[in-house]
XYZ file of C-alpha atoms in Angstrom:
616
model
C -47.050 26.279 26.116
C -43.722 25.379 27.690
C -42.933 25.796 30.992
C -40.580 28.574 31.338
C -37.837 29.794 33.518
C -38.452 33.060 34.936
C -35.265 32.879 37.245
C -32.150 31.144 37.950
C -32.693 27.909 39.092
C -29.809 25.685 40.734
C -30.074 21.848 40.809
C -28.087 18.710 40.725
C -27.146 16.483 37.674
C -29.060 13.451 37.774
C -26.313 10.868 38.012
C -25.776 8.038 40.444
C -21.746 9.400 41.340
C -20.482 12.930 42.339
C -17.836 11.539 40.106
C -18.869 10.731 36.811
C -16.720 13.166 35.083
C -13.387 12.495 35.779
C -14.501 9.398 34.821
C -15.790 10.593 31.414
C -12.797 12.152 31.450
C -10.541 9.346 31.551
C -12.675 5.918 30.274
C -14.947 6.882 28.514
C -12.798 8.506 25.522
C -9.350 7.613 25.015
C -8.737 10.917 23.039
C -9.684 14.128 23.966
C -10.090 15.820 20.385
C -13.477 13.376 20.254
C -14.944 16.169 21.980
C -15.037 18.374 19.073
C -16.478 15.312 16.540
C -19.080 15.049 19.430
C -20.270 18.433 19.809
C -20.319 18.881 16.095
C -22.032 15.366 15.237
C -25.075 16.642 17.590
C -25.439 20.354 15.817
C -25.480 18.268 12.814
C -28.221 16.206 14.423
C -30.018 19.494 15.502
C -30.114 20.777 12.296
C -31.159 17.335 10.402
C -34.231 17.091 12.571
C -35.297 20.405 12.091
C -35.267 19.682 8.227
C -37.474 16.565 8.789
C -39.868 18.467 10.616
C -40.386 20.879 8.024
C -40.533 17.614 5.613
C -43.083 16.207 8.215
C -45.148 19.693 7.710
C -44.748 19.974 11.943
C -42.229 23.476 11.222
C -43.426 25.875 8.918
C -41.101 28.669 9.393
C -38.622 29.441 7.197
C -35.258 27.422 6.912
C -32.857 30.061 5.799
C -28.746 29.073 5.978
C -28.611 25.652 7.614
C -24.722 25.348 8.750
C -22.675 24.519 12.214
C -20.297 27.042 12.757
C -17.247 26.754 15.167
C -15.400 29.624 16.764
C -12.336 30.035 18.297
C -11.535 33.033 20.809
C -7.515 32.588 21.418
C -8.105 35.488 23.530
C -11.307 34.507 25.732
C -10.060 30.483 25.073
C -13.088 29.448 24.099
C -14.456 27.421 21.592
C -17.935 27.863 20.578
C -20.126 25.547 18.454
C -23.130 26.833 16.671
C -26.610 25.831 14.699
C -29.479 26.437 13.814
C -31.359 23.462 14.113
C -34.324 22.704 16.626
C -33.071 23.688 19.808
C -34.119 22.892 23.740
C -36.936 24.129 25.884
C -36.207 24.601 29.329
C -37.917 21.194 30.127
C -35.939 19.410 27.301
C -32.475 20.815 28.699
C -34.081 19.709 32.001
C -34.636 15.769 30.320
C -32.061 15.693 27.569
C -28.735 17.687 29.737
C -29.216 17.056 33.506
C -30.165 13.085 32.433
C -27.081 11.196 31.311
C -27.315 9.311 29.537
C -30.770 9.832 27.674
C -30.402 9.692 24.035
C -32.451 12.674 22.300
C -31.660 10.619 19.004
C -33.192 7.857 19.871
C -36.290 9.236 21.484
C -36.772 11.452 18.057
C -35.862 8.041 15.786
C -38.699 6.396 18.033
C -41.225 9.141 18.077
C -40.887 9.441 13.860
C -40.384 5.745 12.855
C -43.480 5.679 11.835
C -43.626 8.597 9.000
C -39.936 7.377 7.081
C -37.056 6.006 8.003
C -35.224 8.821 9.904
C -32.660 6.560 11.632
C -30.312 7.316 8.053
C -30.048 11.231 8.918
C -30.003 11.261 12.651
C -26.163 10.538 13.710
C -26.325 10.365 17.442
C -27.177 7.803 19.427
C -25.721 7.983 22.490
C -26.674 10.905 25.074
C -22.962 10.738 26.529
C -21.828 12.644 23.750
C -22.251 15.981 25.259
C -20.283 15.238 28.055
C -17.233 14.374 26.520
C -16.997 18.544 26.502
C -16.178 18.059 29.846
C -12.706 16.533 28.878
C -11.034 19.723 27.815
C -13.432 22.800 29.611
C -13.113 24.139 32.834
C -16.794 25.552 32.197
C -19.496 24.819 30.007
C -22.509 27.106 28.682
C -25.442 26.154 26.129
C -27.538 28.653 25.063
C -30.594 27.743 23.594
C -34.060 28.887 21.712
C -36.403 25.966 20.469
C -37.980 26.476 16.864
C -41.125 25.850 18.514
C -43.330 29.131 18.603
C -43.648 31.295 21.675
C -39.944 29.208 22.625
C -37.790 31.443 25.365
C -34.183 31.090 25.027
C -32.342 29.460 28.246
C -28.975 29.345 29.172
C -27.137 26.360 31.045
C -24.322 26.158 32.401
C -22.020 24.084 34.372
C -18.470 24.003 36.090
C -17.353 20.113 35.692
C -19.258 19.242 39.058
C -22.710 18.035 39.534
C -24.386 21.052 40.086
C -25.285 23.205 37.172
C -27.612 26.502 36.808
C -30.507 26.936 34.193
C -31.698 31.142 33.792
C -33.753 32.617 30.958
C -31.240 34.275 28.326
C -30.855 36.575 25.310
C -30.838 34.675 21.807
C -32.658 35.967 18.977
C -33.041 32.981 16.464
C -33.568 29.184 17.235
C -30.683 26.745 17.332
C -28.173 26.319 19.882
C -24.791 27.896 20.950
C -21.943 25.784 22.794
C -19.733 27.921 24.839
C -16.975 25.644 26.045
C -13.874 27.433 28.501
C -11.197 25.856 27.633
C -9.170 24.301 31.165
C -5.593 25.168 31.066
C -4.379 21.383 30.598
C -6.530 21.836 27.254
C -5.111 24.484 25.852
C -3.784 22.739 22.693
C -7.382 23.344 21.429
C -7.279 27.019 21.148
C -4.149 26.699 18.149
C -6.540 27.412 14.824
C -4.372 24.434 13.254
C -5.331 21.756 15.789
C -8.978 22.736 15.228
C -9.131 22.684 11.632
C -7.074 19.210 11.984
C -9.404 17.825 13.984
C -12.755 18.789 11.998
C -10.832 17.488 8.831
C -10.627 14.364 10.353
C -13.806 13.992 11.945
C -16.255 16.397 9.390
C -14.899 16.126 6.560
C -17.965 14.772 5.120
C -20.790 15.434 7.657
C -24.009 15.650 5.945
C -24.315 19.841 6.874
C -22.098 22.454 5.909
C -19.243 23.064 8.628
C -17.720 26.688 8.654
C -14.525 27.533 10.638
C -12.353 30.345 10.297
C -14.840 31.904 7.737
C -14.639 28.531 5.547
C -16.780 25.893 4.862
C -13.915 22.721 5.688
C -16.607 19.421 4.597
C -18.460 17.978 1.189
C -21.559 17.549 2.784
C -22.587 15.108 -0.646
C -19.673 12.805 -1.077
C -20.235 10.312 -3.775
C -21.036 7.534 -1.648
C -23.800 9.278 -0.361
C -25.217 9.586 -4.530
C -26.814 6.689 -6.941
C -23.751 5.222 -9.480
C -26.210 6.428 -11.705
C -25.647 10.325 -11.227
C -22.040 9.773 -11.490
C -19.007 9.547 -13.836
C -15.993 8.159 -13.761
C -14.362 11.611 -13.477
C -16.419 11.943 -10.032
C -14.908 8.843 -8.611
C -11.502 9.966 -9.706
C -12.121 13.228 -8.497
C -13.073 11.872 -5.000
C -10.324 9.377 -5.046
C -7.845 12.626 -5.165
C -10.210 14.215 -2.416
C -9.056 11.910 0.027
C -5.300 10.546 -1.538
C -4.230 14.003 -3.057
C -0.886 12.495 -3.756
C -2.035 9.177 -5.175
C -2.252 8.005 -8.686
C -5.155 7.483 -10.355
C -7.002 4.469 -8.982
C -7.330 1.565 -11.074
C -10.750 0.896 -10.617
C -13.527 0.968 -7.689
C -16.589 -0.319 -6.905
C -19.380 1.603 -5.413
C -21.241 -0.072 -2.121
C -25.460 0.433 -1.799
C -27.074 -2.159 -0.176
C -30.241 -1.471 2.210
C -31.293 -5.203 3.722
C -30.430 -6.613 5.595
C -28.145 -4.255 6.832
C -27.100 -0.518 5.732
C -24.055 0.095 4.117
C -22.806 2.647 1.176
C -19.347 3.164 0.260
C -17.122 3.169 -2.475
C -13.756 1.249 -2.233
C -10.905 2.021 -5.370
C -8.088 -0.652 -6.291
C -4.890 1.228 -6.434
C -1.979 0.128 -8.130
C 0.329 -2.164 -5.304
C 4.052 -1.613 -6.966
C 4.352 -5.643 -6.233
C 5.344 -5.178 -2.964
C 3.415 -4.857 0.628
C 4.723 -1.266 1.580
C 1.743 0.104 0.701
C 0.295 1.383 3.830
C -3.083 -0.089 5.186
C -5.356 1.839 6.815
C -6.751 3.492 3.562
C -10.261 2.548 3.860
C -11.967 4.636 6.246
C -15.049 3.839 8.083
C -18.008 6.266 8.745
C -21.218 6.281 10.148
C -23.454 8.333 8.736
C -21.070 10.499 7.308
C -19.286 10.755 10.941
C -15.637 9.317 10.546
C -14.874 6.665 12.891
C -11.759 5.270 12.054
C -9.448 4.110 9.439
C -8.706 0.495 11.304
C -11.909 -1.696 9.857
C -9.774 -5.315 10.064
C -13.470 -6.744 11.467
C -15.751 -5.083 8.884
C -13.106 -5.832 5.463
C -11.384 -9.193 5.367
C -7.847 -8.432 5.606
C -6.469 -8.754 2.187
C -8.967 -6.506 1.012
C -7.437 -3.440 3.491
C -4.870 -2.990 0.458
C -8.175 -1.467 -0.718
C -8.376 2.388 -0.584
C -12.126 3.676 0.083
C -15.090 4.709 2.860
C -17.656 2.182 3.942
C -20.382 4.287 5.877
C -22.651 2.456 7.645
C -25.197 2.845 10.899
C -25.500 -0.998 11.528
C -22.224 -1.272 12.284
C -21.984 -1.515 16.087
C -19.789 1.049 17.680
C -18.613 1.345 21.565
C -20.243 3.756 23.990
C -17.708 6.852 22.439
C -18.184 5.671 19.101
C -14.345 5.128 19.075
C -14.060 1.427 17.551
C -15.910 -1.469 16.465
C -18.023 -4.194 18.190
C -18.172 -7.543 16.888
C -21.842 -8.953 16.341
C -23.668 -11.208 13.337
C -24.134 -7.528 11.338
C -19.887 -7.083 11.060
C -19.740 -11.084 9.819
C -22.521 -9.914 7.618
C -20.852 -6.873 5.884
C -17.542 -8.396 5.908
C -18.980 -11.475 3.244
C -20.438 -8.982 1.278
C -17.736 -6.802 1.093
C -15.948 -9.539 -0.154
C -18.661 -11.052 -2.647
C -18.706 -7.454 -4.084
C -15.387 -7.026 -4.645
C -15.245 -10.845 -6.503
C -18.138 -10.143 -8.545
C -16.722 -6.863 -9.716
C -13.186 -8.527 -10.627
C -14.973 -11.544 -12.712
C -17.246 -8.619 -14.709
C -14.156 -6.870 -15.724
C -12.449 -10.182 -16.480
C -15.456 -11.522 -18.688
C -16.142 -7.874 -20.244
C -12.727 -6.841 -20.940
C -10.232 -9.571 -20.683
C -7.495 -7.470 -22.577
C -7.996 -4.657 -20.070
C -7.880 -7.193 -16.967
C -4.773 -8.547 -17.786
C -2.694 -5.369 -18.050
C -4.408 -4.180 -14.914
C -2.823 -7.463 -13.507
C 0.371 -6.296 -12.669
C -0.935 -4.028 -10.201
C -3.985 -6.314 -9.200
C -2.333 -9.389 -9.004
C -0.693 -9.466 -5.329
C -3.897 -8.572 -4.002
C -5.915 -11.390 -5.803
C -3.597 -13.877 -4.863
C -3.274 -12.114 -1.191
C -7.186 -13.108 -1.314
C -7.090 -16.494 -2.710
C -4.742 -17.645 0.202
C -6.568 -15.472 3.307
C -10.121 -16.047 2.255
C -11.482 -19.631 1.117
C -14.587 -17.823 -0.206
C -13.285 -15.363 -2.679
C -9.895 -17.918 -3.549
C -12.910 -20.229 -5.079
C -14.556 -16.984 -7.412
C -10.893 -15.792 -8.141
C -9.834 -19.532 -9.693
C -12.037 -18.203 -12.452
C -10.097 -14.870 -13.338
C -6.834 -15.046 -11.402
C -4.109 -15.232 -14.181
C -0.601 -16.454 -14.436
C 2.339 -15.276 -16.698
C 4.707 -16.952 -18.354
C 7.927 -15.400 -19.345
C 6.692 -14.530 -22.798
C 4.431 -12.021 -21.363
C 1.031 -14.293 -21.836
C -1.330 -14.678 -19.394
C -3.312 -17.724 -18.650
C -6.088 -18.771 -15.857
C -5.655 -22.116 -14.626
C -6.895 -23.723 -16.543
C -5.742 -22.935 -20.099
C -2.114 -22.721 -18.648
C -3.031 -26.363 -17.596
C -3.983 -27.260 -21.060
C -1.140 -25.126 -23.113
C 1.843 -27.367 -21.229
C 0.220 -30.838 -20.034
C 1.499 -32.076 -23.263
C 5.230 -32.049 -23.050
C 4.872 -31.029 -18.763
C 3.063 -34.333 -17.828
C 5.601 -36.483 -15.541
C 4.900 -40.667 -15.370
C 2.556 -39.768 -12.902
C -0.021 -37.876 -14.695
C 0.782 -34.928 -12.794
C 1.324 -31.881 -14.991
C 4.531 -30.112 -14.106
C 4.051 -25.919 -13.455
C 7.833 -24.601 -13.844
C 8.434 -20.937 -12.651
C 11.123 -18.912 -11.884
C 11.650 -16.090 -9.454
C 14.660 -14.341 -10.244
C 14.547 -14.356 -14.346
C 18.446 -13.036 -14.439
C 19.817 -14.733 -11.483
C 18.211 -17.996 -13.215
C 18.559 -17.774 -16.770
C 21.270 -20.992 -17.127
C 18.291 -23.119 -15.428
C 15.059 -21.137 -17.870
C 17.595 -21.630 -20.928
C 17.569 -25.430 -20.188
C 14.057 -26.056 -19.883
C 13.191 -23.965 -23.049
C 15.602 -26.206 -24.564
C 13.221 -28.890 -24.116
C 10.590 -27.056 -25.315
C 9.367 -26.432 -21.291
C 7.300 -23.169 -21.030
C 8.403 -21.232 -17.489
C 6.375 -18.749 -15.841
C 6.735 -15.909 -13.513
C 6.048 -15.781 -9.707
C 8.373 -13.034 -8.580
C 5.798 -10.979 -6.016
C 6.713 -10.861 -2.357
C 3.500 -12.812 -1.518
C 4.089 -15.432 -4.415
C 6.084 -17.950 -2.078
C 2.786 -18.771 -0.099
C 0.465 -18.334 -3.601
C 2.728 -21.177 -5.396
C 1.850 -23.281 -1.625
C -1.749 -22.092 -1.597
C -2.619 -23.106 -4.956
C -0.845 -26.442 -5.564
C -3.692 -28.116 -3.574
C -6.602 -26.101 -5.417
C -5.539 -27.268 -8.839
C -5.877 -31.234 -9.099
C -2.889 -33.397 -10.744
C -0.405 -30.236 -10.709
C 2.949 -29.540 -9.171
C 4.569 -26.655 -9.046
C 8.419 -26.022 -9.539
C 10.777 -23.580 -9.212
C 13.218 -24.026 -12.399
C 15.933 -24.233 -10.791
C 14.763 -26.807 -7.730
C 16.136 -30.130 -9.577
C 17.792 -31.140 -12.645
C 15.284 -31.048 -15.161
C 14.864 -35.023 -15.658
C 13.649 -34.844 -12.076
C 11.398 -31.778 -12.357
C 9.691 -33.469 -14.676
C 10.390 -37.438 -14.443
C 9.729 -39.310 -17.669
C 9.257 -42.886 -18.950
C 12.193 -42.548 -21.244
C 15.727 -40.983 -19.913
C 18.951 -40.130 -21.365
C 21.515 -42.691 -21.168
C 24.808 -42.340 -19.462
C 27.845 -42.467 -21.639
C 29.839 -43.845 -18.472
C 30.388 -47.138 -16.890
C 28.624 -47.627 -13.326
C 32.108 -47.986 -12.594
C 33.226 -44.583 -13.410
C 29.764 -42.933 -12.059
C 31.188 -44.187 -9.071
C 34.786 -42.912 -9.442
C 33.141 -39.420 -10.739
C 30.869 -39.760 -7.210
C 33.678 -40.413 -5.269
C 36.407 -37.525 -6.393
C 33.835 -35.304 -5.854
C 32.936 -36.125 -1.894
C 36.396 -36.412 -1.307
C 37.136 -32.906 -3.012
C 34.424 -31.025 -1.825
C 34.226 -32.541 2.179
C 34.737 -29.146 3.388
C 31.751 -27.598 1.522
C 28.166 -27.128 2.697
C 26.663 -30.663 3.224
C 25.357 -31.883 -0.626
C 23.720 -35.015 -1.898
C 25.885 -35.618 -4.880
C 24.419 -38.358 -7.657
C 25.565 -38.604 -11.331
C 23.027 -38.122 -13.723
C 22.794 -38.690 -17.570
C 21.903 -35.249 -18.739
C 22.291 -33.463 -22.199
C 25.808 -32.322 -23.534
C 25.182 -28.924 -23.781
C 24.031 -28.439 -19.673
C 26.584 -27.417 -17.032
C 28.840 -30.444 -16.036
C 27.756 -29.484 -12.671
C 24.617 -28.475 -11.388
C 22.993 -27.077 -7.851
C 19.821 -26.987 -6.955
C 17.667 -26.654 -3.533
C 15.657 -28.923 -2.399
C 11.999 -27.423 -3.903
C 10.230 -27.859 -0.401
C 13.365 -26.390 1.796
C 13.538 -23.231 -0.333
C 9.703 -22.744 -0.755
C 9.827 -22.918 3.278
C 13.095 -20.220 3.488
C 11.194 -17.820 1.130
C 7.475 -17.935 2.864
C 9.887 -17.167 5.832
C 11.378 -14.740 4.184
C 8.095 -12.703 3.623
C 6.576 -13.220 6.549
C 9.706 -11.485 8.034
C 10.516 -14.664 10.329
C 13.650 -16.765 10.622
C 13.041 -20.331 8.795
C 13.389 -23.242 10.556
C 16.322 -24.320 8.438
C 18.351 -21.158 8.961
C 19.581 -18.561 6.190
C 21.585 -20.761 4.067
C 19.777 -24.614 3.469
C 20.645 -27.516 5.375
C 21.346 -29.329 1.785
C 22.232 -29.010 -1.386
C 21.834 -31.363 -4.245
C 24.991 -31.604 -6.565
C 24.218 -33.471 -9.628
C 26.928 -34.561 -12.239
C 26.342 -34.183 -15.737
C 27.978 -38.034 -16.673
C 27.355 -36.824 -20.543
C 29.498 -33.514 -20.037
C 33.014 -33.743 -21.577
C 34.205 -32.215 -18.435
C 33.263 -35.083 -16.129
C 35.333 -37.464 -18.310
C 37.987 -34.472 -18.152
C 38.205 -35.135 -14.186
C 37.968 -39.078 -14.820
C 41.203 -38.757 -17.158
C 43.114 -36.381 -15.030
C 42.334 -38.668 -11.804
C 43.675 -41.915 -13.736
C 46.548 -41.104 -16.061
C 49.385 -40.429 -13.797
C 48.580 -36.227 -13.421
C 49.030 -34.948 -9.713
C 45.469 -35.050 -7.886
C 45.562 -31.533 -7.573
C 44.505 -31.652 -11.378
C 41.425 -33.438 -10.891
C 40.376 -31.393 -7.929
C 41.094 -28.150 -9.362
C 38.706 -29.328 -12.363
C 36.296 -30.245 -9.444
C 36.477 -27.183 -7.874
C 36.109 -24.747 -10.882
C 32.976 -26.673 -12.246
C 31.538 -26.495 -8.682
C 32.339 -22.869 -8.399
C 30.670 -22.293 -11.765
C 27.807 -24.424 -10.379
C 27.462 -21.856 -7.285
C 27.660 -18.811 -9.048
C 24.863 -19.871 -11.750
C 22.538 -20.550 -8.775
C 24.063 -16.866 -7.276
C 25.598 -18.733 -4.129
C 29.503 -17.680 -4.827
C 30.161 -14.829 -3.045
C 33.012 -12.921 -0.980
C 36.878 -14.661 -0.791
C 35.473 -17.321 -2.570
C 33.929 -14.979 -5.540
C 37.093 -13.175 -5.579
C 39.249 -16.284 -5.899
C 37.457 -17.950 -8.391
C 37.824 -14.490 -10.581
C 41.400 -14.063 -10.309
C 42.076 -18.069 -11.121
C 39.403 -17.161 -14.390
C 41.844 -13.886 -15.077
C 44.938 -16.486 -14.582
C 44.348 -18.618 -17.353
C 43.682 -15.355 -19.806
């Protein structure tokens, strides 16, 4: 038989500091409203061991309604948190309250390790928990029956200081009853909204039912708690909408269960991106055992996966004293590869499965594949095999089969097969219209995070260089063994040359050549240097200033020598017409050569339309 408590007994908390709670107070949780997720978490706990004893055949009583109920008295201010799981003897309030610091939890996981593994139902672990009450109460009572037979009830109580009082009490059933008096710099916690927000946060899925304000506010069975094999895809959906009501319909997920070497369930949902990186992170939410911990898991998921929406539960992950945020150890390495080898796996099954399905899910997929192939060496090698590329056609290609459609007419002298893209499809058409002239095919890379993709990737794909269509003139995108020949004299290539330096020596600093091109291109074309724009549109992304400024250092001007205009100039330069002919040729086919490339703009724009309205 217990030993009971006939009287009131006073004592002192066995601590090492008269002080240890304004230190709980204000290091040991950096947010008050833990308190509640505490307080709950260990009713939870009370009520989860009491259904392993019965499982263990050491309770034999009846069960009845197994719920945590919290109550709010506006009037009294308190808040009250209730079960009806195994309570506390006298002796055990005496060992598990007036100790600090001794976890129940662990002593029960230690006592039953040997019967199952109880360590998956038992949520606390720490016996500091409790105290955290003491953040936002002036006062604290517990009173208390143990479902052990011939139990008395007890009632404990104490003011914030280290002395506390233990006396026999009224309470009819087993369980335990939390009476916490609110202090008056706490008094946010007696609004009914800020309780209910704080349990939705924190209980939304604890493993018991929670009632407040005559509602039950959790799922105690969320799906990652369920084999895939009870559930269809109308439960994930459903459960995706649990916790994004405003969301669309995920594109696919993945469900988590793996038991060694570590624990972890979960189920993680690809939504659709837009193309952009305003989607919010924070969407994948980390619990432990059902407890929510918090929604910032950068150590657990690699960070291009946090585009992810989801919950990863898991008890191995290590947590701080307050359970507040992560610790790193070997486990956290661990569930991060896996994480990632899961989320591979799954994206190659769908690609080898349903191809057709993969690539209009690609769209939406595709910034966070290639997000992953440029963060994370690991999954960039699995993704080679299903990450896909689109050409303007609307096809999509891996790799290698683009590789193979264009090495035939895209292979320069140097073996190297020539990738041309564009970014801007309108603001670029002149340049696409040229190369599809020459039979060139020219893909799409138009996502925010394709600037450092096209980088990434150049030096995972052997013998291939990647161009933006409008970086060069085409002959030296893609340099052949055979050019066009010039219809001019070196001698006039060097006039041509010349009247245009001398024309344009106010303008942006170019590199002006003459080049044989076809008849049919623009006498005069522009074109940034491949590696300074690829640099000014990573920086662009990455928010940051580039090193060469906003507008590039250089500009190539290249002069189409087979363009009837450039013999135009030639003629008006040499057969007695005022110089102001030639230069006003110059200047129009270098205007025309900006605004193709999207570079005219302001007075300039404006003059060059009202000399084109002149000549109407």
């Amino acid at each position: 038989m217990e030993a009971t408590t006939s009287a009131a007994e006073k004592g002192q908390l066995s601590i090492h500091t008269d002080n240890i709670f304004p230190i709980i107070k204000k290091f040991l949780y950096s947010d008050h409203e833990i308190f509640l997720r505490e307080l709950v978490s260990n009713a939870v706990d009370a009520t989860q061991k009491l259904k392993k004893l019965a499982g263990f055949g050491e309770f034999n009583g009846e069960l009845g309604e197994l719920k945590v109920t919290v109550k709010l008295d506006e009037e009294a201010k308190t808040i009250t948190i209730s079960d009806r799981g195994i309570g506390m003897t006298a002796d055990e309030i005496k060992k598990y309250i007036n100790q600090i610091a001794f976890s129940g939890a662990a002593e029960f996981v230690e006592k039953y390790k040997e019967k199952e593994d109880t360590r998956g139902n038992i949520i606390g672990n720490f016996g500091l928990g409790f105290y955290s009450s003491f953040m936002v109460a002036r006062e604290v009572e517990i009173i208390t029956k143990s479902f052990q037979e011939g139990a008395e009830a007890v009632r404990w109580t104490c003011d914030g200081s280290t002395e506390f009082s233990i006396e026999p009490a009224q309470k009819e059933d087993r369980g335990t009853d939390i009476i916490l008096h609110i202090a008056e710099d706490s008094e946010e916690f007696l609004m009914k909204y800020r309780l209910n927000e704080i349990l939705e946060k924190y209980g939304k899925f604890l493993p018991v039912e929670i009632e407040f304000d005559e509602k039950i506010i959790n799922n105690p069975n969320p799906i990652w708690t369920k084999q895939p094999s009870e559930l269809k895809d109308e439960d994930y959906i459903a459960f995706y909408k649990e916790l994004h009501p405003m969301s669309e319909d995920p594109l696919f997920w993945i469900h988590l269960n793996v038991d060694y070497p570590f624990n972890l369930t979960g189920v993680l949902y690809f939504p659709k991106l837009k193309n952009d990186f305003s989607i919010k992170k924070e969407k994948i939410q980390l619990y432990s055992r059902q407890v929510f911990i918090t929604d910032e898991v950068k150590d657990v998921v690699p960070d291009f996966l946090q585009l992810l929406h989801g919950v990863i539960d898991s008890p191995d992950i290590p947590l701080n004293v307050s359970r507040s945020y992560l610790q790193s150890d070997s486990n956290v390495k661990k569930i991060n590869g896996y994480i990632t080898r899961k989320v591979a796996d799954k994206l190659s099954e769908i690609f080898r499965n349903d191809r057709e399905g993969f690539q209009k899910k690609f769209d939406d997929i595709g910034l966070f594949v290639k997000y992953g192939m440029i963060s994370d060496e690991k999954f960039g090698e699995k993704a080679k095999e299903f990450c896909l590329v689109k050409n303007l056609a609307g096809k999509h290609f891996t790799f290698e089969e683009y590789t193979e459609k264009v090495k035939e007419n895209q292979t320069d002298k140097g073996e190297t097969v020539v990738w041309l893209y564009a970014s801007d499809v309108q603001k670029q058409d002149t340049y696409i219209q040229s190369a599809q002239k020459r039979g060139y095919d020219v893909l799409i890379f138009d996502s925010v995070i394709d600037p450092h993709f096209i980088n990434g990737i150049e030096y995972k794909i052997e013998k291939t260089s990647i161009k933006r269509v409008d970086a060069d003139t085409l002959d030296k995108l893609i340099e052949k063994e055979i050019k066009l020949e010039s219809v001019l004299s070196k001698d006039d290539e060097e006039r041509a040359k010349k009247l245009f330096e001398e024309t344009l020596g106010g303008a942006p600093k170019l590199t002006i050549t003459v080049e044989a091109m076809p008849t049919d291109e623009m006498p005069v074309v522009i074109t940034i240097p491949e590696f300074i724009r690829r640099m000014n549109d990573m920086a662009a992304t990455s928010g940051q200033k580039s090193m060469f400024g906003d507008m590039p250092t250089m500009l190539n001007l290249a002069i189409n020598a087979n363009h009837p205009v450039t013999q135009k100039i030639l003629n008006a330069a040499s057969d007695g017409s005022e110089p102001s002919d030639a230069s006003a040729l110059i200047r129009h086919a270098y205007n025309l050569a900006l605004l193709s490339q999207g570079m005219l703009s302001g007075s300039d724009l404006t003059a060059f339309v009202q000399q084109a309205v002149s000549r109407l």
